[in-house]
Short mmCIF file of C-alpha atoms in Angstrom, two decimals:
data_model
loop_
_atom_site.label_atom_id
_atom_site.label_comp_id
_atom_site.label_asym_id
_atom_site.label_seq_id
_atom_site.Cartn_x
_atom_site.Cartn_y
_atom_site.Cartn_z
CA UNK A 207 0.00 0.00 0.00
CA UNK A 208 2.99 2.45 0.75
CA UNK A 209 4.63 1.51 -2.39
CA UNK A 210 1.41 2.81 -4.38
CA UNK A 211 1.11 6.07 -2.38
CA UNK A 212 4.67 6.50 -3.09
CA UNK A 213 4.06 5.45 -6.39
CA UNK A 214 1.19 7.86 -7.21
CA UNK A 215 3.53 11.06 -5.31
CA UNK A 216 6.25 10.23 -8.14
CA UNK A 217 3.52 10.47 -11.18
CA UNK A 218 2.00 13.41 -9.29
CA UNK A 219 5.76 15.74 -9.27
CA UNK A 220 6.11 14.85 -12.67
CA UNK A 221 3.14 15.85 -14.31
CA UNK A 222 3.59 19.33 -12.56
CA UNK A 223 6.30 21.39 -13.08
CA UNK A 224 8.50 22.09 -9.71
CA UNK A 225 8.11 25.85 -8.97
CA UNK A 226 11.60 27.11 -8.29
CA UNK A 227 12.52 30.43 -6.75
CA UNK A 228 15.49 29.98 -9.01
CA UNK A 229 13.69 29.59 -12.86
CA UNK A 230 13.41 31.91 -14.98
CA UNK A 231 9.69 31.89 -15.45
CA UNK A 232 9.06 32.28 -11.85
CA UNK A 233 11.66 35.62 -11.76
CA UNK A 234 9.36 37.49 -14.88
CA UNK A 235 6.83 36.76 -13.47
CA UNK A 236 7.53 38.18 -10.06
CA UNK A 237 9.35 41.22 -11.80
CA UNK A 238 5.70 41.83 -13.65
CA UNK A 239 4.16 42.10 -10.66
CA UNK A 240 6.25 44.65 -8.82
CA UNK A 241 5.62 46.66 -12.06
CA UNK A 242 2.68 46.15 -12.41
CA UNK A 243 1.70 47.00 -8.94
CA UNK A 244 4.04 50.29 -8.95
CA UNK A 245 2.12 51.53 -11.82
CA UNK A 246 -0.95 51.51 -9.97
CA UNK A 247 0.64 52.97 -7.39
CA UNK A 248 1.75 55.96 -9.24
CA UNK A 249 -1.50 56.25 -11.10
CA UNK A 250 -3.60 56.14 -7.88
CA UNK A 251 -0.97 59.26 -6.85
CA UNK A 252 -1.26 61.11 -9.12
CA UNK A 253 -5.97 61.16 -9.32
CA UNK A 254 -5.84 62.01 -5.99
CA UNK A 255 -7.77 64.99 -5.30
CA UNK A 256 -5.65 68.22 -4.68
CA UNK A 257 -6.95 71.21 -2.39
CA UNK A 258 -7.09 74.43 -4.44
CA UNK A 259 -6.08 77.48 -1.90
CA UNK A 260 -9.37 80.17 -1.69
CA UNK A 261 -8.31 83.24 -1.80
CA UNK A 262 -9.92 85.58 0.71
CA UNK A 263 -9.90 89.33 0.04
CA UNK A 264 -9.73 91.46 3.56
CA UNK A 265 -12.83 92.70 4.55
CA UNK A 266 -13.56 96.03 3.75
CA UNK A 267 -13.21 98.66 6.78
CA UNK A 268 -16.77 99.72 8.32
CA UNK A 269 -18.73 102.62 6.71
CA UNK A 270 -16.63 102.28 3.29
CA UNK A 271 -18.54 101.53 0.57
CA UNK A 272 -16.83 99.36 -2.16
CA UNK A 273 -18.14 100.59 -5.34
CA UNK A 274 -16.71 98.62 -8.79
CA UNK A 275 -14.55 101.36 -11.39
CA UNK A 276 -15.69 102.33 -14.10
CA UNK A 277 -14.01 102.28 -17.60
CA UNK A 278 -13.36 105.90 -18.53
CA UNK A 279 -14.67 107.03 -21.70
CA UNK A 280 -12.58 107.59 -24.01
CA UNK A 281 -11.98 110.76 -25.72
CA UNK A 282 -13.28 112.15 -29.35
CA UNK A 283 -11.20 110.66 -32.06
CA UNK A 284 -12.48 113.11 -34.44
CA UNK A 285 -13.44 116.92 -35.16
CA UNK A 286 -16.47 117.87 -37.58
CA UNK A 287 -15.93 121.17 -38.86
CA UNK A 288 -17.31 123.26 -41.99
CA UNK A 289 -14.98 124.61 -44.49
CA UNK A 290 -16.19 126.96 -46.92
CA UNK A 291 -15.00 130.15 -48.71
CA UNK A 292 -12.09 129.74 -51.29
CA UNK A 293 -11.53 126.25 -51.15
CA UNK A 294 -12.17 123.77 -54.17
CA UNK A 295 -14.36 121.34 -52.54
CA UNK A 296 -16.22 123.24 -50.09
CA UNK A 297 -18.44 121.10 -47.16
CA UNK A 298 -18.48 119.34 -43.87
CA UNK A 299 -15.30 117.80 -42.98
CA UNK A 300 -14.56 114.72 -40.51
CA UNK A 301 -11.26 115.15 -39.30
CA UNK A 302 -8.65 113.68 -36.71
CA UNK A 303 -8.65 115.25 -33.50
CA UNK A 304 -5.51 117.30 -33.28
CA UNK A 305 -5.86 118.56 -36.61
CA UNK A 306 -5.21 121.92 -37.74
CA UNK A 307 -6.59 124.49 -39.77
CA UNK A 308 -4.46 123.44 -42.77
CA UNK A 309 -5.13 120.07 -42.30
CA UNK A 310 -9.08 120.92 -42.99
CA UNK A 311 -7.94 123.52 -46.04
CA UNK A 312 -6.33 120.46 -48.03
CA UNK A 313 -9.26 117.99 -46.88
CA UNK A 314 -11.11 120.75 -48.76
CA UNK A 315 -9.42 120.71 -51.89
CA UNK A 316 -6.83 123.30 -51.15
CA UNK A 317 -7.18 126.74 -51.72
CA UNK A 318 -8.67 127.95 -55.06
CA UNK A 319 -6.03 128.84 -57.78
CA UNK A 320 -5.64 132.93 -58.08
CA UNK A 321 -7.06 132.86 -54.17
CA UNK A 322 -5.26 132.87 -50.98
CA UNK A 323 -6.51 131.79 -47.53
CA UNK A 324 -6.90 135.63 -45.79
CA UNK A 325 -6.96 136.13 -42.44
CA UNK A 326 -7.53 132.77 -41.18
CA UNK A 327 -5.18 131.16 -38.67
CA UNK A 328 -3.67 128.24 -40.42
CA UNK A 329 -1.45 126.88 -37.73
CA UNK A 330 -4.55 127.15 -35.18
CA UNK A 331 -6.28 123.65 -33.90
CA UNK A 332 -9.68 122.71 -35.16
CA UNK A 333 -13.13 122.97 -32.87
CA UNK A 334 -15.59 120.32 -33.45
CA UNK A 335 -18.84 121.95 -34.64
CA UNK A 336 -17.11 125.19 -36.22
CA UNK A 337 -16.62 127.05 -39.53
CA UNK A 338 -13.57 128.19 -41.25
CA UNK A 339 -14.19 130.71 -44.26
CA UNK A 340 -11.30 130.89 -46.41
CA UNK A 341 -10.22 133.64 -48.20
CA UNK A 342 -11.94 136.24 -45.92
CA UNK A 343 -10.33 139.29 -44.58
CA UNK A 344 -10.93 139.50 -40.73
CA UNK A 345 -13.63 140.31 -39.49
CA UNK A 346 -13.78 144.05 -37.99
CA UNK A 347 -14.08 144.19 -34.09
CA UNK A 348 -13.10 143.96 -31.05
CA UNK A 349 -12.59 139.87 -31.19
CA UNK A 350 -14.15 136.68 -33.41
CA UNK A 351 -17.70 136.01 -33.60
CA UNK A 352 -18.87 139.59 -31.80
CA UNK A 353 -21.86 140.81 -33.64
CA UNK A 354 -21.45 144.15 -33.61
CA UNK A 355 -23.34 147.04 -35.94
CA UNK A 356 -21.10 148.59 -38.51
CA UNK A 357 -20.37 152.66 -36.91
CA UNK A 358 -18.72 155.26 -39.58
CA UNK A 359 -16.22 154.02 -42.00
CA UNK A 360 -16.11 150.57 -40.78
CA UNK A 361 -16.29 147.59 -43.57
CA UNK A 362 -18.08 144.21 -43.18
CA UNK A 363 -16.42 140.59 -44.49
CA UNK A 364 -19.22 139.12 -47.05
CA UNK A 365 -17.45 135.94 -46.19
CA UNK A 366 -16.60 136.24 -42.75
CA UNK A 367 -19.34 138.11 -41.44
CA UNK A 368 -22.31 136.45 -39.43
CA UNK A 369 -25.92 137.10 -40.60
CA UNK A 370 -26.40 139.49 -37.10
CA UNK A 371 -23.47 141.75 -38.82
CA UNK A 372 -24.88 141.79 -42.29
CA UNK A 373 -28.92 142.25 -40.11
CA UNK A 374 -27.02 145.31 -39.00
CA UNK A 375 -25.82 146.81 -42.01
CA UNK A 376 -28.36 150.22 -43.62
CA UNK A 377 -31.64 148.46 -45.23
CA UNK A 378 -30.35 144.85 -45.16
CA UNK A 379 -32.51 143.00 -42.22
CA UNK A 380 -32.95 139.74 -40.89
CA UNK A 381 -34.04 138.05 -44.15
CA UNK A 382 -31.64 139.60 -46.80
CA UNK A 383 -29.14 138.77 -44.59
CA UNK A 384 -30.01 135.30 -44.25
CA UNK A 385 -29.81 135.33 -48.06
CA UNK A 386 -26.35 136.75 -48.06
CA UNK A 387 -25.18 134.02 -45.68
CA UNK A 388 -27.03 131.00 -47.71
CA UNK A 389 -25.50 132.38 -51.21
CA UNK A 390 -22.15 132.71 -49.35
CA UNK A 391 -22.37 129.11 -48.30
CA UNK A 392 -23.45 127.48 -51.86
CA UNK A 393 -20.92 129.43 -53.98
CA UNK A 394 -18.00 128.72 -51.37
CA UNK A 395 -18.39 132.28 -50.50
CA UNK A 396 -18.19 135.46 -52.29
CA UNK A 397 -15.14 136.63 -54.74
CA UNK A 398 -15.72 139.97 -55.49
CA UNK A 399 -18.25 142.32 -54.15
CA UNK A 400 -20.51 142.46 -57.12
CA UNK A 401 -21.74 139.20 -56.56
CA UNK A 402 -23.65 141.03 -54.16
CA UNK A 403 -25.99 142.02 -57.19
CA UNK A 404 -26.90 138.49 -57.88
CA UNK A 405 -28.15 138.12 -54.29
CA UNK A 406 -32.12 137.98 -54.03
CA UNK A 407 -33.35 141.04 -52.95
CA UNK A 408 -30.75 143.50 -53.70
CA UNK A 409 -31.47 145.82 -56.33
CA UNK A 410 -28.90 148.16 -58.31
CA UNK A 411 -30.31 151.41 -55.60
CA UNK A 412 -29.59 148.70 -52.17
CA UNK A 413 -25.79 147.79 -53.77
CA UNK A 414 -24.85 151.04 -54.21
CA UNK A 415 -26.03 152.16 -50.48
CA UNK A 416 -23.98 148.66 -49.14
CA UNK A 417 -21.42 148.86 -51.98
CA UNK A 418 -19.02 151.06 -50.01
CA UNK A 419 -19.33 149.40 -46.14
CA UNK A 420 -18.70 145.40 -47.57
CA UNK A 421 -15.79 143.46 -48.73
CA UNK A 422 -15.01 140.02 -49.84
#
């Protein structure tokens, strides 16, 4: 009976193969392992969940009101101004803020062959909203823009004059002079003073009283 058991033990270690620490099948496999099992571990590091610091802003000190700034707005970028007078191309201009008086002259065409630009400023800056009349003499008075009655031997611009200088000139009035102003502005001003004649209104008797106090 102890010869079969024995028997059966010897059958039984040969059909299996003897695990030794020492094979080479045994080693790759135990080497797989170990990588296999860092690997994990370094995966499983590096999902872990990470803290993000808050940020906490210091509380404002009582009775201070924290109101959010505004965006400044920004400045014009550009000037509309009205050139008329002696100027090719006559109109209103867009311009870049900055500009000068010049700049608007050759936005305008230039000055008319024969014509020069008179008594305007051409270094000076532009205004948005204003008109430069080119060509005119200055205007008589004390300072730009006054609307003051002609006295004695004093002569009024055609071109540079405002329609409450050419109201107050003898027998013009409110409405001739509003004509004056709108045949000034859609012939690019006046070039002589007999164009005066082909103004509505005026008769050979008015230009002779108003031929003496006006100039172009």
């Amino acid at each position: 009976m102890e010869e079969i058991a024995a028997l059966g033990r010897s059958k039984w270690r040969v059909a299996l193969p003897r695990l030794d620490a020492g094979t080479p099948g045994l080693r790759v496999l135990v080497a797989a392992g170990l990588l296999a099992a860092l690997v994990a571990g370094m995966v499983a590091w590096r999902s872990r969940p990470v803290a993000e610091p808050i940020v906490q802003r210091p509380p404002a000190p009582a009775g201070v009101a924290v109101v959010a700034a505004e965006p400044s707005p920004s400045p014009t970028s550009s000037v509309i101004v009205y050139v008329s007078g002696k100027v090719r191309r006559p109109g209103v201009l867009t311009l870049a803020t900055g500009s000068r008086v010049v700049d608007a002259i050759k936005a305008a065409g230039g000055v008319r062959k024969g014509a020069s630009p008179g008594g305007v400023n051409l270094a000076r800056r532009l205004v948005d909203g204003e008109q430069i009349v080119v060509g005119a003499a200055q205007p008589a008075g004390p300072g730009p823009g006054a609307a003051q009655a002609p006295t004695g031997d004093a002569v009024v611009s055609l071109n540079a004059a405002t329609a409450e200088q050419l109201d107050a000139l003898p027998g013009v009035g409110e409405v001739l002079a509003q004509r004056i102003v709108e045949f000034r502005d859609a012939h690019g001003g006046f070039q002589t003073v007999d164009q005066l004649r082909e103004v509505s209104g005026i008769g050979e008797k008015k230009f002779a009283d108003l031929r003496a106090k006006v100039t172009v």
